[in-house]
Short mmCIF file of C-alpha atoms and ligand atoms in Angstrom, two decimals:
data_model
loop_
_atom_site.label_atom_id
_atom_site.label_comp_id
_atom_site.label_asym_id
_atom_site.label_seq_id
_atom_site.Cartn_x
_atom_site.Cartn_y
_atom_site.Cartn_z
CA MET S 1 0.00 0.00 0.00
CA LEU S 2 2.84 2.40 0.85
CA SER S 3 4.64 1.71 -2.42
CA GLN S 4 1.37 2.31 -4.31
CA ILE S 5 1.13 5.71 -2.60
CA SER S 6 4.71 6.45 -3.64
CA GLU S 7 4.16 5.33 -7.25
CA ASN S 8 0.93 7.28 -7.71
CA LEU S 9 2.51 10.37 -6.16
CA GLN S 10 5.31 10.11 -8.72
CA LYS S 11 2.66 10.08 -11.47
CA GLY S 12 0.95 13.11 -9.90
CA LYS S 13 -2.33 11.25 -9.35
CA ALA S 14 -3.50 13.38 -6.45
CA LYS S 15 -6.99 11.88 -6.08
CA VAL S 16 -5.64 8.32 -6.10
CA VAL S 17 -2.97 9.28 -3.57
CA LYS S 18 -5.62 10.82 -1.33
CA GLN S 19 -7.74 7.67 -1.57
CA LEU S 20 -4.77 5.37 -0.89
CA VAL S 21 -3.68 7.44 2.09
CA GLN S 22 -7.20 7.12 3.52
CA GLU S 23 -7.10 3.35 2.92
CA ALA S 24 -3.72 3.12 4.66
CA ILE S 25 -5.10 5.08 7.64
CA ASP S 26 -8.14 2.77 7.76
CA ALA S 27 -5.80 -0.25 7.64
CA GLY S 28 -4.12 1.02 10.82
CA ILE S 29 -0.78 2.12 9.36
CA SER S 30 0.62 4.98 11.45
CA ALA S 31 0.48 8.50 10.05
CA GLN S 32 4.25 8.88 10.40
CA GLU S 33 4.91 5.67 8.42
CA ILE S 34 2.51 6.72 5.65
CA LEU S 35 4.22 10.10 5.47
CA GLU S 36 7.78 8.80 5.44
CA LYS S 37 7.51 5.51 3.52
CA GLY S 38 4.72 6.56 1.14
CA LEU S 39 4.61 10.29 0.46
CA ILE S 40 8.20 11.40 1.17
CA ALA S 41 9.63 8.25 -0.44
CA GLY S 42 7.69 9.10 -3.63
CA MET S 43 8.80 12.73 -3.56
CA ASN S 44 12.42 11.61 -3.18
CA VAL S 45 12.14 9.65 -6.45
CA VAL S 46 10.61 12.72 -8.12
CA GLY S 47 13.54 14.80 -6.83
CA GLU S 48 16.05 12.34 -8.24
CA LYS S 49 14.35 12.30 -11.69
CA PHE S 50 14.19 16.10 -11.70
CA ARG S 51 17.90 16.22 -10.91
CA ASN S 52 18.61 13.87 -13.83
CA ASN S 53 16.42 15.87 -16.24
CA GLU S 54 14.11 12.88 -16.68
CA ILE S 55 11.13 15.01 -15.64
CA PHE S 56 10.53 18.77 -15.54
CA VAL S 57 8.84 21.49 -13.44
CA PRO S 58 5.18 20.67 -14.33
CA GLU S 59 5.60 17.01 -13.31
CA VAL S 60 7.28 18.09 -10.08
CA LEU S 61 4.41 20.45 -9.28
CA VAL S 62 1.69 17.84 -9.83
CA ALA S 63 3.63 15.42 -7.60
CA ALA S 64 3.89 18.16 -4.96
CA ARG S 65 0.13 18.71 -5.19
CA ALA S 66 -0.44 14.98 -4.66
CA LEU S 67 1.87 15.08 -1.63
CA ASN S 68 -0.05 18.01 -0.19
CA MET S 69 -3.43 16.31 -0.69
CA GLY S 70 -2.19 13.16 1.01
CA SER S 71 -0.47 14.92 3.88
CA ALA S 72 -3.59 17.01 4.60
CA LEU S 73 -5.32 13.77 5.70
CA LEU S 74 -2.40 12.92 7.98
CA LYS S 75 -2.15 16.30 9.68
CA PRO S 76 -4.90 15.76 12.32
CA LEU S 77 -3.59 12.25 13.04
CA LEU S 78 -0.03 13.46 13.59
CA ALA S 79 -1.45 16.07 15.93
CA ALA S 80 -3.40 13.43 17.84
CA ASP S 81 -0.39 11.07 18.05
CA GLY S 82 1.91 13.82 19.27
CA ILE S 83 3.29 14.26 22.74
CA LYS S 84 1.94 17.62 23.80
CA ALA S 85 4.52 20.31 24.32
CA SER S 86 4.21 24.01 24.73
CA GLY S 87 6.28 26.46 22.80
CA ARG S 88 6.11 28.92 19.95
CA VAL S 89 8.15 28.67 16.80
CA CYS S 90 8.37 30.72 13.63
CA ILE S 91 9.32 28.96 10.43
CA GLY S 92 10.06 30.00 6.88
CA THR S 93 12.05 29.31 3.76
CA VAL S 94 14.91 31.78 3.54
CA GLN S 95 15.09 34.78 1.23
CA GLY S 96 15.42 33.95 -2.45
CA ASP S 97 14.11 30.43 -2.01
CA LEU S 98 10.59 29.35 -2.97
CA HIS S 99 10.73 25.66 -2.03
CA ASP S 100 8.17 24.97 0.67
CA ILE S 101 7.27 21.28 0.62
CA GLY S 102 9.86 20.28 3.24
CA LYS S 103 9.19 23.38 5.32
CA ASN S 104 5.47 22.55 5.36
CA LEU S 105 6.24 19.00 6.54
CA VAL S 106 8.44 20.33 9.34
CA LYS S 107 5.62 22.68 10.33
CA MET S 108 3.12 19.83 10.31
CA MET S 109 5.32 17.58 12.47
CA MET S 110 5.95 20.41 14.95
CA GLU S 111 2.25 21.14 15.23
CA GLY S 112 1.78 17.43 15.71
CA LYS S 113 3.97 17.70 18.80
CA GLY S 114 1.79 20.48 20.17
CA LEU S 115 4.00 23.45 19.28
CA GLU S 116 2.46 26.65 18.01
CA VAL S 117 3.98 27.36 14.62
CA ILE S 118 3.91 30.75 12.89
CA ASP S 119 4.43 30.09 9.18
CA LEU S 120 6.18 32.98 7.43
CA GLY S 121 6.02 31.24 4.05
CA THR S 122 8.80 31.39 1.50
CA ASP S 123 11.36 34.03 0.48
CA VAL S 124 11.58 35.28 4.06
CA ALA S 125 14.06 38.09 4.82
CA PRO S 126 16.37 37.68 7.86
CA ASP S 127 14.79 40.70 9.58
CA THR S 128 11.31 39.20 9.19
CA PHE S 129 12.39 36.06 11.10
CA VAL S 130 13.88 38.19 13.87
CA LYS S 131 11.00 40.73 14.02
CA THR S 132 8.49 37.88 14.28
CA ALA S 133 10.50 36.13 17.01
CA VAL S 134 10.57 39.37 19.04
CA GLU S 135 6.96 40.41 18.48
CA GLN S 136 5.45 36.93 18.88
CA ASP S 137 7.81 35.82 21.65
CA CYS S 138 9.08 32.73 19.78
CA GLN S 139 11.57 30.40 21.46
CA ILE S 140 12.82 29.08 18.11
CA ILE S 141 13.43 30.43 14.61
CA CYS S 142 13.33 27.65 12.00
CA CYS S 143 14.91 28.21 8.60
CA SER S 144 14.60 25.96 5.58
CA ALA S 145 16.68 26.22 2.38
CA LEU S 146 16.80 23.98 -0.68
CA LEU S 147 19.24 25.90 -2.82
CA THR S 148 22.98 26.09 -2.29
CA THR S 149 22.69 29.74 -3.36
CA THR S 150 20.21 30.59 -0.57
CA MET S 151 21.91 28.68 2.27
CA PRO S 152 24.06 31.74 3.12
CA MET S 153 20.85 33.57 4.08
CA MET S 154 20.76 31.33 7.15
CA ALA S 155 23.98 32.95 8.34
CA GLU S 156 22.28 36.31 7.83
CA VAL S 157 19.43 35.21 10.11
CA VAL S 158 21.97 34.35 12.84
CA LYS S 159 23.64 37.74 12.36
CA ALA S 160 20.29 39.57 12.42
CA ALA S 161 19.37 37.83 15.70
CA GLU S 162 22.72 38.89 17.16
CA ALA S 163 22.27 42.48 15.96
CA ALA S 164 18.79 42.61 17.51
CA GLY S 165 20.19 41.41 20.85
CA ILE S 166 17.99 38.29 21.00
CA ARG S 167 20.61 35.65 20.17
CA ASN S 168 20.74 34.34 23.76
CA LYS S 169 16.94 34.16 23.98
CA VAL S 170 16.13 32.33 20.76
CA LYS S 171 17.34 29.03 19.30
CA ILE S 172 17.97 28.90 15.56
CA MET S 173 17.24 25.61 13.80
CA ILE S 174 18.15 24.96 10.18
CA GLY S 175 17.45 22.27 7.61
CA GLY S 176 16.85 21.42 3.96
CA ALA S 177 18.51 19.10 1.47
CA PRO S 178 21.83 20.98 0.98
CA VAL S 179 22.24 21.91 4.67
CA SER S 180 24.55 19.94 6.97
CA GLU S 181 25.77 19.65 10.53
CA GLU S 182 29.08 21.25 9.49
CA PHE S 183 27.29 24.21 7.91
CA CYS S 184 25.27 24.65 11.10
CA ALA S 185 28.43 24.84 13.20
CA GLN S 186 30.09 27.14 10.67
CA ILE S 187 27.31 29.79 10.80
CA GLY S 188 26.70 29.49 14.55
CA ALA S 189 23.14 28.16 14.37
CA ASP S 190 21.94 25.93 17.22
CA LYS S 191 20.66 22.79 15.52
CA TYR S 192 20.63 21.04 12.15
CA THR S 193 18.22 18.17 11.63
CA PRO S 194 17.99 16.11 8.45
CA ASP S 195 14.23 15.49 8.42
CA ALA S 196 10.90 16.76 9.63
CA ALA S 197 10.45 14.24 12.43
CA SER S 198 13.84 14.91 14.01
CA ALA S 199 13.27 18.68 13.62
CA ALA S 200 10.05 18.37 15.63
CA ASP S 201 11.78 16.30 18.34
CA ALA S 202 14.62 18.83 18.60
CA ALA S 203 12.15 21.75 18.83
CA VAL S 204 10.27 20.01 21.63
CA ALA S 205 13.56 19.44 23.48
CA PHE S 206 14.49 23.13 23.13
CA CYS S 207 11.09 24.26 24.42
CA ALA S 208 11.05 21.86 27.35
CO1 LIG P 301 13.78 23.06 -7.14
N1 LIG P 301 15.67 22.58 -6.97
N2 LIG P 301 14.26 24.65 -8.13
N3 LIG P 301 11.89 23.24 -7.42
N4 LIG P 301 13.57 21.28 -6.49
C1 LIG P 301 15.99 21.41 -6.17
C2 LIG P 301 16.21 21.79 -4.70
C3 LIG P 301 17.30 20.89 -6.89
C4 LIG P 301 18.22 20.07 -5.97
C5 LIG P 301 16.90 20.11 -8.16
C6 LIG P 301 18.09 19.67 -8.98
O1 LIG P 301 18.66 18.68 -8.72
N5 LIG P 301 18.46 20.39 -9.98
C7 LIG P 301 17.94 22.24 -7.38
C8 LIG P 301 18.89 22.91 -6.40
C9 LIG P 301 20.35 22.77 -6.82
C10 LIG P 301 21.25 23.44 -5.88
O2 LIG P 301 20.97 24.42 -5.24
N6 LIG P 301 22.43 22.91 -5.80
C11 LIG P 301 16.70 23.08 -7.66
C12 LIG P 301 16.67 24.19 -8.50
C13 LIG P 301 17.95 24.52 -9.21
C14 LIG P 301 15.51 24.97 -8.69
C15 LIG P 301 15.34 26.19 -9.56
C16 LIG P 301 16.49 27.19 -9.54
C17 LIG P 301 15.04 25.66 -10.97
C18 LIG P 301 14.95 26.71 -12.05
O3 LIG P 301 14.07 27.52 -12.03
N7 LIG P 301 15.91 26.65 -12.93
C19 LIG P 301 14.04 26.83 -9.00
C20 LIG P 301 14.36 27.79 -7.84
C21 LIG P 301 13.17 28.61 -7.43
C22 LIG P 301 13.47 29.38 -6.16
O4 LIG P 301 13.38 28.81 -5.10
N8 LIG P 301 13.86 30.62 -6.25
C23 LIG P 301 13.35 25.61 -8.50
C24 LIG P 301 11.97 25.46 -8.48
C25 LIG P 301 11.31 24.35 -8.03
C26 LIG P 301 9.80 24.10 -8.15
C27 LIG P 301 8.98 25.40 -8.04
C28 LIG P 301 9.53 23.45 -9.47
C29 LIG P 301 9.55 23.04 -7.02
C30 LIG P 301 9.21 23.66 -5.65
C31 LIG P 301 7.74 23.55 -5.31
C32 LIG P 301 7.51 23.90 -3.87
O5 LIG P 301 8.32 23.71 -2.99
N9 LIG P 301 6.33 24.41 -3.64
C33 LIG P 301 10.93 22.40 -6.93
C34 LIG P 301 11.17 21.14 -6.35
C35 LIG P 301 9.94 20.38 -5.89
C36 LIG P 301 12.46 20.60 -6.23
C37 LIG P 301 12.88 19.16 -5.84
C38 LIG P 301 12.57 18.28 -7.04
C39 LIG P 301 12.22 18.56 -4.65
C40 LIG P 301 12.31 19.39 -3.38
C41 LIG P 301 11.35 18.81 -2.39
O6 LIG P 301 10.27 19.34 -2.19
N10 LIG P 301 11.71 17.65 -1.84
C42 LIG P 301 14.43 19.34 -5.56
C43 LIG P 301 15.26 18.13 -5.92
C44 LIG P 301 15.65 17.33 -4.72
O7 LIG P 301 15.53 17.73 -3.59
N11 LIG P 301 16.17 16.18 -4.97
C45 LIG P 301 14.72 20.64 -6.20
C46 LIG P 301 10.83 16.90 -0.91
C47 LIG P 301 10.92 17.51 0.48
C48 LIG P 301 10.04 16.69 1.42
O8 LIG P 301 12.28 17.43 0.89
O9 LIG P 301 12.55 19.96 1.06
O10 LIG P 301 14.54 18.38 1.40
P1 LIG P 301 13.10 18.65 1.51
O11 LIG P 301 12.70 18.61 3.07
C49 LIG P 301 13.04 17.52 3.91
C50 LIG P 301 14.37 17.75 4.64
O12 LIG P 301 15.34 18.45 3.90
C51 LIG P 301 13.96 18.40 5.91
O13 LIG P 301 12.66 17.88 6.19
C52 LIG P 301 11.98 17.55 4.98
C53 LIG P 301 11.22 16.24 5.15
O14 LIG P 301 11.81 15.32 5.95
N12 LIG P 301 13.88 19.85 6.04
C54 LIG P 301 14.15 20.43 7.25
C55 LIG P 301 13.51 20.81 5.19
N13 LIG P 301 13.52 22.00 5.79
C56 LIG P 301 13.90 21.80 7.06
C57 LIG P 301 14.07 22.69 8.14
C58 LIG P 301 14.49 22.16 9.36
C59 LIG P 301 14.75 20.81 9.51
C60 LIG P 301 14.58 19.91 8.47
O15 LIG P 301 14.71 22.91 10.47
C61 LIG P 301 14.23 24.21 10.51
#
């Protein structure tokens, strides 16, 4: 069932994906397993084909739409499964970068753990992250980047937090396909996590 979800997602068959996700839920498969082994597994194949020029932007977008339709069904279940935690987080994709699929998954997993998540969307300027953290009293700023050319904006977020005098009050978490542990240390951010589930766990630990 999970591989059928993955295959149909790759073909962009959003309605079929939605139906299969519902069937998987009804069959008692956990929301996290459906997300990781069905939807994200399918999107990873799409990413690989896009990289190899086997498919192009329109195919990627229909696959992304199928992922979103499937994950919408999982959202309330992830929330119900989650260990409740209290904390407020702001999240966004950094300036110059419009990729939001991974960021939305991180948001969903964090909400599933009971965190309040302020979604700043994509193409978010460093000052917007910092202004939001100050005004909304966020414990964590979460930055996502998918392009090697936009990763340096994460360093700008760290600098903006320092300049605003909030660096010791707010944790800065980073992630996205090109980001790494080494890069995190290099720019002075607090935590790199490779996937949405570990990002949510780390955020809960910071807020505890
Ligand atoms: Co873009 N794109 N794209 N793209 N795209 C990549 C990233 C690329 C690797 C494809 C390739 O191989 N050529 C490449 C980047 C190369 C590089 O920088 N070295 C690339 C490029 C070049 C571009 C454009 C420049 C293409 C062009 O126009 N010529 C352009 C840039 C636009 C812009 O941003 N300014 C572009 C556009 C697009 C689309 C619009 C078509 C679409 C985005 C749709 C959308 O997001 N709404 C798109 C997509 C879908 C991709 C690929 C195929 C898939 C990305 C994705 O959603 N993956 C991608 C290829 C690839 O990754 N193999 C590619 C699935 C998602 C679940 O994974 O986002 O990594 P990911 O998130 C994971 C983890 O990384 C982590 O959790 C998630 C789930 O576990 N995570 C975090 C993410 N954020 C986190 C934050 C955290 C912690 C964990 O803490 C805060």
